[in-house]
Coordinates of C-alpha atoms in Angstrom, one line a residue:
M1 CA -65.6 13.9 -42.4
A2 CA -65.0 17.3 -42.2
E3 CA -66.7 19.3 -39.7
E4 CA -66.7 23.1 -38.7
D5 CA -64.4 24.3 -36.0
S6 CA -64.6 27.3 -34.4
F7 CA -60.9 27.9 -32.8
S8 CA -58.3 30.1 -34.5
S9 CA -55.4 28.1 -34.4
S10 CA -53.9 27.3 -37.9
A11 CA -51.8 24.5 -36.2
T12 CA -51.7 20.8 -37.3
T13 CA -53.2 18.2 -34.6
S14 CA -51.4 16.0 -33.0
Q15 CA -54.0 13.4 -34.5
E16 CA -52.3 14.9 -38.1
Q17 CA -49.2 13.8 -37.2
E18 CA -50.2 10.1 -36.2
Q19 CA -52.0 9.7 -39.3
L20 CA -49.2 11.1 -41.6
E21 CA -47.1 8.4 -39.4
N22 CA -49.4 5.3 -40.1
R23 CA -49.1 6.4 -44.2
N24 CA -46.8 3.7 -44.7
L25 CA -48.3 1.0 -42.5
I26 CA -52.3 1.2 -42.8
V27 CA -54.3 -0.2 -46.1
P28 CA -57.6 2.1 -46.6
S29 CA -60.7 0.8 -47.9
V30 CA -60.7 2.3 -50.7
A31 CA -58.0 1.3 -53.8
A32 CA -54.0 2.2 -53.8
D33 CA -51.6 1.8 -56.2
H34 CA -48.3 3.3 -54.1
H35 CA -46.7 2.0 -51.2
T36 CA -43.7 2.7 -49.1
D37 CA -41.5 0.1 -46.8
D38 CA -43.9 -2.6 -48.6
L39 CA -47.0 -1.1 -47.1
T40 CA -50.1 0.1 -48.9
E41 CA -50.0 4.1 -48.2
A42 CA -53.1 5.8 -47.5
S43 CA -54.9 8.5 -50.0
T44 CA -56.6 11.2 -47.8
T45 CA -60.7 10.7 -48.8
L46 CA -62.6 13.8 -47.6
S47 CA -66.2 13.8 -47.9
G48 CA -67.2 17.5 -47.4
F49 CA -66.1 20.7 -47.0
A50 CA -67.0 23.4 -45.2
G51 CA -68.4 26.4 -46.3
V52 CA -66.9 29.6 -45.9
K53 CA -68.8 32.5 -46.0
L54 CA -67.7 35.6 -47.2
G55 CA -68.3 38.6 -45.6
T56 CA -69.4 37.1 -42.2
G57 CA -65.8 38.1 -40.5
S58 CA -65.2 34.4 -39.2
V59 CA -62.1 31.7 -40.2
K60 CA -63.2 28.3 -40.8
K61 CA -60.9 25.2 -40.9
L62 CA -60.6 21.9 -42.3
V63 CA -60.1 18.9 -39.2
I64 CA -59.0 15.9 -40.2
R65 CA -60.0 12.7 -38.1
N66 CA -57.9 9.5 -38.0
F67 CA -60.0 6.4 -38.9
K68 CA -62.3 4.3 -36.6
D69 CA -61.1 0.5 -37.9
K70 CA -57.3 0.0 -37.8
P71 CA -56.2 -0.3 -41.6
L72 CA -54.6 -3.9 -42.7
I73 CA -51.3 -4.9 -43.0
L74 CA -49.9 -6.3 -46.3
E75 CA -50.3 -9.8 -46.6
N76 CA -46.7 -10.5 -47.2
Y77 CA -45.7 -7.8 -45.1
T78 CA -44.2 -10.0 -41.9
E79 CA -42.1 -12.3 -43.7
E80 CA -40.5 -9.4 -45.5
A81 CA -39.7 -8.0 -42.2
W82 CA -38.1 -11.2 -40.6
Q83 CA -36.3 -12.0 -43.5
K84 CA -34.9 -8.5 -43.3
L85 CA -34.3 -9.3 -39.6
K86 CA -32.9 -12.2 -39.8
E87 CA -30.4 -11.2 -42.7
A88 CA -29.3 -8.4 -40.3
V89 CA -28.8 -10.1 -36.8
Q90 CA -27.1 -13.1 -39.4
A91 CA -24.8 -11.1 -40.8
I92 CA -23.8 -9.4 -37.3
Q93 CA -23.4 -12.7 -35.7
N94 CA -20.9 -13.3 -39.2
N95 CA -19.2 -10.3 -38.5
T96 CA -20.3 -9.1 -42.1
S97 CA -21.5 -6.0 -42.7
V98 CA -25.2 -5.1 -42.8
Q99 CA -27.1 -4.2 -45.6
Y100 CA -30.0 -2.5 -44.2
S101 CA -29.8 0.7 -42.4
L102 CA -30.3 0.7 -38.6
E103 CA -33.2 3.2 -39.2
E104 CA -35.4 1.1 -41.6
L105 CA -34.9 -2.2 -38.8
Y106 CA -35.6 0.1 -36.6
Q107 CA -39.3 0.9 -38.1
S108 CA -40.0 -2.9 -39.0
V109 CA -39.5 -3.8 -35.8
K110 CA -41.9 -0.9 -34.4
N111 CA -44.3 -2.1 -37.1
L112 CA -44.2 -5.4 -35.8
C113 CA -45.2 -5.4 -32.3
S114 CA -47.4 -2.1 -33.0
Y115 CA -49.9 -5.5 -34.7
N116 CA -49.2 -7.6 -32.0
L117 CA -46.7 -9.7 -33.2
S118 CA -43.9 -9.0 -31.2
A119 CA -44.4 -13.1 -29.6
N120 CA -43.8 -14.3 -32.5
L121 CA -40.6 -12.0 -33.6
Y122 CA -39.8 -12.7 -30.0
K123 CA -39.9 -17.0 -30.9
Q124 CA -38.0 -16.6 -34.1
L125 CA -35.2 -14.5 -32.7
K126 CA -35.1 -17.0 -30.0
Q127 CA -34.4 -19.6 -32.4
L128 CA -32.3 -17.8 -34.3
C129 CA -29.9 -17.5 -32.0
E130 CA -29.9 -20.8 -30.3
Q131 CA -29.0 -22.7 -33.7
H132 CA -26.0 -20.1 -33.8
I133 CA -24.3 -20.8 -30.0
R134 CA -25.0 -24.7 -30.7
A135 CA -22.9 -24.1 -33.5
E136 CA -20.2 -21.8 -32.5
I137 CA -20.8 -22.7 -28.6
H138 CA -16.8 -24.6 -29.2
Q139 CA -15.1 -20.5 -30.4
L140 CA -17.4 -18.5 -27.3
R141 CA -14.2 -17.2 -25.2
E142 CA -16.2 -13.7 -24.5
Y143 CA -19.4 -12.2 -24.1
P144 CA -20.8 -12.2 -27.2
F145 CA -22.3 -8.9 -29.0
F146 CA -25.8 -9.1 -28.6
P147 CA -27.6 -7.1 -31.9
F148 CA -30.1 -5.0 -29.0
E149 CA -29.6 -1.8 -31.0
L150 CA -32.1 -3.6 -33.2
F151 CA -35.0 -4.0 -30.6
I152 CA -34.3 -1.5 -28.6
F153 CA -37.8 -0.5 -29.2
C154 CA -38.7 -4.0 -28.2
P155 CA -38.5 -4.0 -24.5
I156 CA -41.3 -1.6 -24.9
F157 CA -44.1 -4.1 -25.7
Y158 CA -43.8 -7.2 -22.8
I159 CA -46.3 -9.4 -24.0
G160 CA -47.9 -11.6 -21.2
F161 CA -45.0 -14.0 -19.4
F162 CA -42.9 -13.4 -22.4
C163 CA -39.6 -10.9 -21.5
C164 CA -37.5 -8.3 -23.4
F165 CA -34.9 -8.8 -26.1
R166 CA -32.4 -8.2 -24.1
D167 CA -33.4 -10.8 -21.0
M168 CA -33.8 -13.3 -23.5
G169 CA -30.1 -12.9 -25.3
L170 CA -28.8 -13.3 -21.2
E171 CA -30.9 -16.4 -21.0
L172 CA -29.5 -18.0 -23.6
F173 CA -26.0 -17.2 -23.1
K174 CA -26.3 -18.2 -19.0
S175 CA -28.1 -21.9 -20.5
Y176 CA -25.8 -22.7 -23.3
I177 CA -22.6 -21.0 -22.3
I178 CA -21.5 -19.5 -18.6
C179 CA -23.4 -22.7 -16.9
D180 CA -21.7 -24.7 -19.0
Q181 CA -19.3 -26.4 -16.6
N182 CA -16.3 -26.3 -18.5
V183 CA -16.7 -23.1 -19.8
Q184 CA -17.4 -21.5 -16.3
S185 CA -14.7 -23.4 -14.7
R186 CA -11.9 -21.7 -17.2
T187 CA -13.6 -18.5 -17.5
I188 CA -13.3 -18.1 -13.7
D189 CA -10.2 -19.5 -13.0
G190 CA -8.2 -17.1 -15.6
I191 CA -10.6 -14.2 -13.6
L192 CA -9.1 -15.2 -10.5
L193 CA -5.9 -15.5 -12.2
L194 CA -5.3 -12.3 -13.3
I195 CA -6.3 -10.9 -10.4
E196 CA -3.5 -12.9 -8.4
K197 CA -0.7 -11.7 -11.0
E198 CA -2.0 -7.7 -10.2
R199 CA -1.8 -8.3 -6.9
N200 CA 1.8 -9.2 -7.1
G201 CA 2.5 -6.4 -8.9
E202 CA 2.0 -7.3 -12.8
M203 CA -0.3 -4.9 -15.3
I204 CA -3.4 -6.2 -16.3
D205 CA -6.6 -5.8 -18.5
R206 CA -8.9 -4.2 -15.9
C207 CA -11.8 -3.3 -18.6
L208 CA -11.5 -6.7 -19.7
I209 CA -12.1 -8.0 -15.6
Q210 CA -14.6 -5.1 -15.3
R211 CA -16.7 -6.5 -18.3
L212 CA -16.4 -10.5 -17.4
L213 CA -17.7 -9.3 -13.7
S214 CA -20.3 -7.5 -15.3
M215 CA -21.7 -10.2 -17.3
L216 CA -21.8 -12.6 -14.0
S217 CA -23.6 -9.7 -12.1
D218 CA -26.2 -9.1 -14.9
L219 CA -27.0 -12.7 -15.4
Q220 CA -27.0 -13.1 -11.3
I221 CA -24.8 -15.5 -11.1
Y222 CA -22.0 -13.4 -9.3
Q223 CA -22.0 -14.5 -6.3
V224 CA -22.3 -18.4 -6.2
S225 CA -19.8 -18.8 -9.6
F226 CA -17.2 -16.1 -8.5
E227 CA -17.6 -14.5 -5.0
N228 CA -17.3 -17.5 -3.3
K229 CA -14.5 -18.6 -4.6
F230 CA -12.8 -15.1 -5.5
L231 CA -12.7 -14.8 -0.8
E232 CA -11.8 -18.3 -0.8
E233 CA -8.5 -17.4 -2.9
T234 CA -8.1 -14.0 -1.0
N235 CA -7.6 -16.1 2.4
R236 CA -5.0 -18.1 0.6
F237 CA -3.3 -15.5 -0.9
Y238 CA -3.0 -13.1 2.2
A239 CA -2.4 -16.0 4.1
A240 CA 0.4 -16.7 2.8
E241 CA 1.1 -12.7 2.9
G242 CA 0.8 -12.4 6.5
R243 CA 3.2 -15.1 6.9
K244 CA 5.6 -13.3 4.6
L245 CA 5.3 -9.9 6.4
V246 CA 5.8 -11.3 9.9
Q247 CA 9.2 -12.7 8.9
K248 CA 11.0 -10.3 6.7
K249 CA 9.7 -6.5 7.1
E250 CA 10.6 -4.2 10.2
I251 CA 7.7 -3.4 12.1
P252 CA 7.3 0.0 10.7
G253 CA 7.9 -1.5 7.0
C254 CA 5.5 -4.4 7.9
L255 CA 2.1 -1.9 8.9
Y256 CA 3.5 0.3 6.0
H257 CA 2.3 -2.1 3.3
I258 CA -0.4 -3.7 5.4
K259 CA -2.3 -0.2 4.5
N260 CA -0.9 -0.6 0.7
L261 CA -2.7 -3.9 1.0
L262 CA -5.5 -2.7 1.7
E263 CA -5.9 0.4 -0.3
E264 CA -5.1 -2.0 -3.5
E265 CA -8.1 -4.0 -2.3
V266 CA -10.5 -1.1 -1.9
D267 CA -9.5 0.2 -5.2
R268 CA -10.0 -3.1 -7.0
V269 CA -13.1 -2.8 -5.7
R270 CA -13.8 0.5 -7.6
A271 CA -12.6 -1.2 -10.4
Y272 CA -14.4 -4.1 -11.3
L273 CA -15.2 -5.8 -8.3
S274 CA -19.0 -5.4 -6.8
L275 CA -19.3 -2.9 -3.9
N276 CA -21.2 -5.8 -2.4
T277 CA -17.9 -7.8 -1.7
Q278 CA -16.0 -5.0 -0.4
K279 CA -16.8 -5.2 3.1
L280 CA -16.0 -9.3 3.2
L281 CA -12.8 -8.8 1.1
I282 CA -12.0 -6.2 3.5
A283 CA -12.4 -8.4 6.7
I284 CA -10.3 -11.1 5.4
V285 CA -7.5 -9.4 4.6
E286 CA -7.1 -7.7 8.3
K287 CA -8.0 -11.1 9.5
Q288 CA -5.1 -12.5 7.7
L289 CA -2.6 -9.5 8.1
L290 CA -2.8 -8.1 11.4
G291 CA -5.7 -10.6 12.9
E292 CA -3.8 -14.2 12.8
H293 CA -0.5 -12.7 13.1
L294 CA -1.4 -10.1 15.0
S295 CA 0.3 -11.6 18.1
A296 CA 3.4 -11.8 16.1
V297 CA 3.6 -8.6 14.6
L298 CA 2.7 -6.8 18.3
Q299 CA 5.3 -9.2 20.1
K300 CA 8.0 -8.4 17.0
G301 CA 6.6 -4.3 17.9
K302 CA 7.6 -4.7 21.8
D303 CA 10.7 -6.2 20.8
V304 CA 11.8 -3.6 18.6
F305 CA 10.6 -0.8 21.0
E306 CA 12.0 -2.1 23.9
A307 CA 15.2 -2.3 22.0
F308 CA 15.3 1.0 21.0
Y309 CA 13.8 2.9 24.5
K310 CA 16.8 0.9 26.1
K311 CA 19.6 1.8 24.1
D312 CA 18.5 5.7 24.4
L313 CA 17.7 5.3 28.2
A314 CA 20.7 4.1 28.3
R315 CA 22.6 6.3 26.2
R316 CA 20.9 8.9 29.1
L317 CA 22.3 7.6 32.0
L318 CA 26.0 6.9 31.4
L319 CA 26.3 10.4 29.5
G320 CA 23.8 12.2 32.5
K321 CA 21.4 13.2 29.8
S322 CA 18.4 12.4 31.5
A323 CA 16.4 15.4 32.5
S324 CA 15.1 14.3 35.5
V325 CA 15.6 10.2 37.2
D326 CA 11.7 10.9 38.8
A327 CA 10.4 11.6 35.0
E328 CA 12.6 8.2 33.9
K329 CA 10.8 6.1 36.1
S330 CA 6.9 7.6 35.9
M331 CA 8.1 6.7 32.3
L332 CA 8.7 3.2 33.3
S333 CA 5.9 2.8 35.5
K334 CA 3.4 4.3 32.8
L335 CA 4.7 0.8 30.4
K336 CA 4.8 -1.4 33.4
Q337 CA 0.6 -1.3 33.3
E338 CA 0.9 -1.1 28.9
C339 CA 3.4 -4.0 28.4
G340 CA 3.8 -5.8 31.8
T341 CA 6.3 -6.6 34.5
A342 CA 8.5 -8.9 31.9
F343 CA 8.6 -5.8 29.5
T344 CA 10.1 -3.3 32.5
N345 CA 12.5 -5.5 34.5
K346 CA 15.3 -5.1 32.3
L347 CA 15.0 -1.0 32.2
Q348 CA 14.5 -1.4 35.6
G349 CA 17.4 -3.3 36.1
M350 CA 19.5 -0.4 34.5
F351 CA 18.7 2.1 37.4
K352 CA 19.6 -0.3 39.6
D353 CA 23.0 -1.3 38.4
M354 CA 23.3 2.9 37.8
E355 CA 22.6 3.6 41.9
L356 CA 24.8 0.5 42.9
S357 CA 27.7 1.8 40.9
K358 CA 27.3 5.3 42.5
D359 CA 28.0 2.9 46.1
I360 CA 31.1 1.4 44.4
M361 CA 32.4 4.8 43.3
I362 CA 32.5 5.9 47.3
Q363 CA 34.3 2.4 48.5
L364 CA 36.8 2.8 45.6
K365 CA 37.4 6.0 46.7
Q366 CA 38.4 4.5 50.4
Y367 CA 39.8 2.0 48.5
M368 CA 42.5 4.0 47.1
Q369 CA 42.9 6.8 50.2
N370 CA 43.9 3.3 51.9
Q371 CA 46.3 2.2 49.6
N372 CA 48.3 5.9 48.9
I373 CA 47.3 5.0 45.0
P374 CA 48.9 7.7 43.4
G375 CA 47.8 9.3 40.2
N376 CA 46.1 13.0 38.9
I377 CA 43.3 11.4 37.1
E378 CA 39.9 11.1 38.3
L379 CA 38.0 7.3 37.4
T380 CA 34.3 6.6 37.4
V381 CA 33.1 3.0 37.0
S382 CA 29.8 2.1 36.1
I383 CA 29.5 -1.7 36.4
L384 CA 26.5 -2.5 34.0
T385 CA 24.9 -6.5 34.5
T386 CA 24.8 -7.4 30.6
S387 CA 21.0 -8.9 30.8
F388 CA 20.1 -5.7 31.4
W389 CA 21.4 -3.5 29.0
P390 CA 22.0 -2.9 25.3
T391 CA 24.9 -5.0 23.6
Y392 CA 27.6 -3.6 23.0
I393 CA 30.7 -4.8 20.3
P394 CA 34.1 -5.1 23.0
K395 CA 36.5 -3.8 21.5
E396 CA 40.7 -3.8 21.9
I397 CA 42.4 -0.7 22.4
Q398 CA 45.7 0.7 23.2
L399 CA 45.5 2.3 26.4
P400 CA 48.4 4.9 28.4
P401 CA 50.0 3.1 30.5
E402 CA 48.8 5.3 33.1
M403 CA 44.9 4.2 32.3
E404 CA 45.8 0.6 32.2
R405 CA 47.3 1.0 35.9
L406 CA 44.0 2.9 37.0
Q407 CA 42.2 -0.6 35.4
E408 CA 44.1 -2.6 37.2
N409 CA 43.7 -0.9 40.6
F410 CA 39.8 -1.3 40.3
R411 CA 39.5 -5.0 38.9
N412 CA 41.3 -5.8 41.8
F413 CA 39.0 -3.5 44.1
Y414 CA 36.3 -5.1 42.5
L415 CA 37.2 -8.8 42.8
S416 CA 38.4 -8.9 46.6
K417 CA 34.7 -7.7 46.9
H418 CA 33.3 -9.8 44.6
S419 CA 35.3 -13.5 43.6
G420 CA 34.1 -15.1 40.6
R421 CA 33.0 -12.4 38.6
K422 CA 34.1 -11.1 35.3
L423 CA 34.8 -8.3 34.1
Q424 CA 34.7 -6.5 30.4
W425 CA 35.7 -3.0 29.8
Q426 CA 33.6 -1.5 27.2
S427 CA 35.8 1.3 25.5
T428 CA 33.2 2.5 22.8
L429 CA 31.1 3.4 26.0
G430 CA 33.9 5.3 27.5
H431 CA 34.1 9.4 27.7
C432 CA 36.7 11.8 29.3
V433 CA 37.1 15.7 29.8
L434 CA 40.4 16.7 28.5
K435 CA 42.1 19.9 30.3
A436 CA 43.4 21.4 26.5
E437 CA 45.7 24.6 26.6
F438 CA 46.0 26.1 23.5
K439 CA 47.7 29.6 22.2
K440 CA 44.1 31.5 22.6
G441 CA 43.1 30.3 26.5
K442 CA 41.9 27.0 28.1
K443 CA 39.3 24.7 27.5
E444 CA 37.7 21.9 28.0
L445 CA 36.6 18.8 26.2
Q446 CA 34.3 16.4 26.2
V447 CA 35.3 13.8 24.5
T448 CA 35.0 9.4 23.8
L449 CA 37.5 7.5 24.8
F450 CA 39.0 7.2 21.4
Q451 CA 38.8 10.7 20.9
T452 CA 40.9 10.9 24.1
L453 CA 43.6 8.3 23.2
V454 CA 44.2 10.4 20.0
L455 CA 44.3 13.5 21.6
L456 CA 46.8 12.3 24.2
M457 CA 49.5 11.5 21.7
F458 CA 50.2 15.1 20.8
N459 CA 51.3 15.4 24.2
E460 CA 54.6 13.4 22.6
G461 CA 54.8 14.8 18.9
D462 CA 53.5 17.5 16.4
H463 CA 52.3 15.4 13.9
F464 CA 51.2 11.8 12.6
S465 CA 50.3 10.2 10.1
L466 CA 47.2 8.0 10.2
E467 CA 49.2 4.7 10.2
E468 CA 51.1 6.1 13.4
I469 CA 47.9 6.5 15.3
K470 CA 46.4 3.9 14.1
M471 CA 49.6 1.6 15.2
A472 CA 49.9 3.5 18.4
T473 CA 45.9 3.8 19.4
G474 CA 45.2 0.5 18.4
L475 CA 41.9 1.5 16.9
E476 CA 40.5 -0.5 13.9
D477 CA 40.7 1.8 10.8
R478 CA 37.2 3.0 10.4
E479 CA 37.1 3.5 14.2
L480 CA 40.0 5.4 13.6
R481 CA 39.2 7.2 10.5
R482 CA 35.4 8.0 11.9
T483 CA 37.6 9.8 15.5
L484 CA 39.8 11.6 13.3
Q485 CA 37.3 13.1 10.9
S486 CA 35.2 14.3 13.8
L487 CA 38.7 16.1 15.2
A488 CA 40.3 17.7 12.5
C489 CA 36.7 18.1 10.4
G490 CA 33.9 18.6 12.1
R491 CA 32.5 21.5 14.1
A492 CA 35.3 22.0 17.0
R493 CA 39.0 21.4 14.9
V494 CA 41.3 20.7 17.4
L495 CA 43.5 18.9 14.6
I496 CA 44.4 20.9 11.5
K497 CA 44.3 17.7 8.5
N498 CA 46.9 17.7 5.9
P499 CA 45.7 17.7 2.7
K500 CA 42.8 19.4 3.8
G501 CA 39.3 17.2 2.6
K502 CA 35.8 16.2 4.9
D503 CA 37.1 12.3 4.2
V504 CA 40.2 11.2 5.7
E505 CA 42.3 9.4 3.1
D506 CA 45.1 7.0 3.9
G507 CA 48.4 9.1 3.6
D508 CA 46.7 12.1 5.5
R509 CA 48.9 13.8 8.1
F510 CA 47.5 15.3 11.6
F511 CA 48.7 18.3 13.3
C512 CA 47.8 19.9 16.7
N513 CA 45.7 23.0 15.7
E514 CA 47.5 25.6 18.1
E515 CA 45.3 27.8 17.1
F516 CA 42.4 26.8 17.7
N517 CA 39.4 28.9 19.8
H518 CA 36.3 29.1 21.0
K519 CA 33.8 31.3 22.4
L520 CA 32.8 28.3 24.7
F521 CA 35.3 27.1 27.5
K522 CA 33.2 23.7 27.8
I523 CA 33.4 22.1 24.1
K524 CA 31.4 18.9 23.0
I525 CA 33.3 17.2 20.5
N526 CA 30.6 14.9 18.7
Q527 CA 31.9 11.5 17.3
I528 CA 31.0 10.7 13.6
Q529 CA 28.1 8.7 14.1
E530 CA 27.4 5.5 12.0
K531 CA 24.0 4.3 10.3
E532 CA 22.9 2.2 13.7
T533 CA 20.7 0.2 11.8
V534 CA 23.1 -2.9 11.3
F535 CA 23.7 -2.9 15.5
F536 CA 20.5 -2.8 16.2
F537 CA 20.1 -5.8 14.9
L538 CA 22.6 -7.3 15.9
F539 CA 21.3 -6.0 19.7
I540 CA 18.2 -7.8 19.2
L541 CA 20.5 -11.4 17.5
I542 CA 23.3 -11.6 19.9
S543 CA 22.8 -13.3 23.4
V544 CA 24.7 -12.3 25.7
N545 CA 25.8 -14.3 29.3
T546 CA 23.9 -12.7 32.2
S547 CA 26.8 -13.7 34.6
T548 CA 29.2 -10.9 32.7
L549 CA 29.6 -6.9 34.1
W550 CA 30.6 -5.1 32.1
C551 CA 32.1 -1.2 33.1
I552 CA 32.3 1.8 31.3
V553 CA 35.1 3.8 32.6
S554 CA 34.9 8.1 32.8
R555 CA 38.8 10.1 33.0
T556 CA 39.4 13.1 33.9
S557 CA 43.0 13.5 32.3
S558 CA 45.0 16.8 30.7
F559 CA 47.4 17.4 27.7

């Protein structure tokens, strides 16, 4: 019925829109010959019109109301709609083109659901999918493409205990495919194999793993089917990795590598693992790389620190470079508290050797005076116990006759007081102070024993070849080249090399630089340093005889 309305708005009401929407669904009580989407189109019937009186100044509006009774659905519409949907699903399953538009299929689903037919639709769809899975299960290798787009409207309509169509698809996949032990084992083993390859540095398809693990999460079997096995494999992998790290890598490189591995695992969680896995995963990695092997890593770290600290301390003590003996001993006290007595015993022994050496030098001076031993070289010897000090490789050299006599005098003096001991001269640790006179003035040169042997040769001649110097000093080739490089190619060039160049080559000749000048009177000429990594490992690996004593010689001479 139409009735008068006093509203002045001319907009179409929502009821009118709904009326128009249902035109292709409803069947009114009057006959109609035209229909859309196989449904009868309703003809608009009005039982009366509102009169409009002219001249009254009021505007009358026509209002259309919905039918009180819901229209009837056509007899064959359900079967025809399902046939369309069935054909569309089968086309997707067989990877062929769909004959109907998504809009048309979507409208069919919506129409059926609006007439409370979603339960039957759910049942038919489930049967169709089950038939396809049974027929094609042997070919399924990945998460199958399920036609959710067609049924996006259906999840709104829950009918009693029925799940939505998406959940039905997951349920079917879980029941028929992923819970099959053979399929599940192959799937999980394949995922774990890809992860292990990535841990070993290979490139993998992370998107594939992410989709597979998301599937397991959606099926609510991620933890049972994957996570437990994944953590077991992680434990096994990093147990082996921890053993390799301790055996092969230096401690700084070991810790840096552990840091990188932890960062990689965190990135792996972000890329495709569940966030809930991260805590358990990192705990396993830390346990295997640090916890299980921590004592070995710490002991290795202590050994490395002790070797480096001992080496640097030895250099400071032997060259008199320590800023304060009290500060050095204070540091030893702190190390003793942190690392224990065994760690500092050798370091304390180094200080003891230096103190005893001072007493021995006093006795040596008295001995030489009593023996009336002539000589213009002042000799200082440090007696070092091999078990306390870093390991140094002895090198045979040719000393000038006067130096050899000094060594022999000291040997006779020392063994007369300590019979049965063995002395071994460590020429690599010797250093000297030479008084040199150039045209532009006198200088004091602080040099190593090897540098001293080379410079003293120029008291006997103006120039020498590389081969002649090697023959006279007995220095090995590499050591001699480093020594000549420091004297002729460094900052303080007391020698001249011909031809000029940064490196010492075969056939080079060397001359005394009589024009040498320097603003300082006391000049320290540093030796060219070799890389210390190789020797550092020698310090650890070479065992020493604790009954052997090492001697370090310091002399003052002139040339």
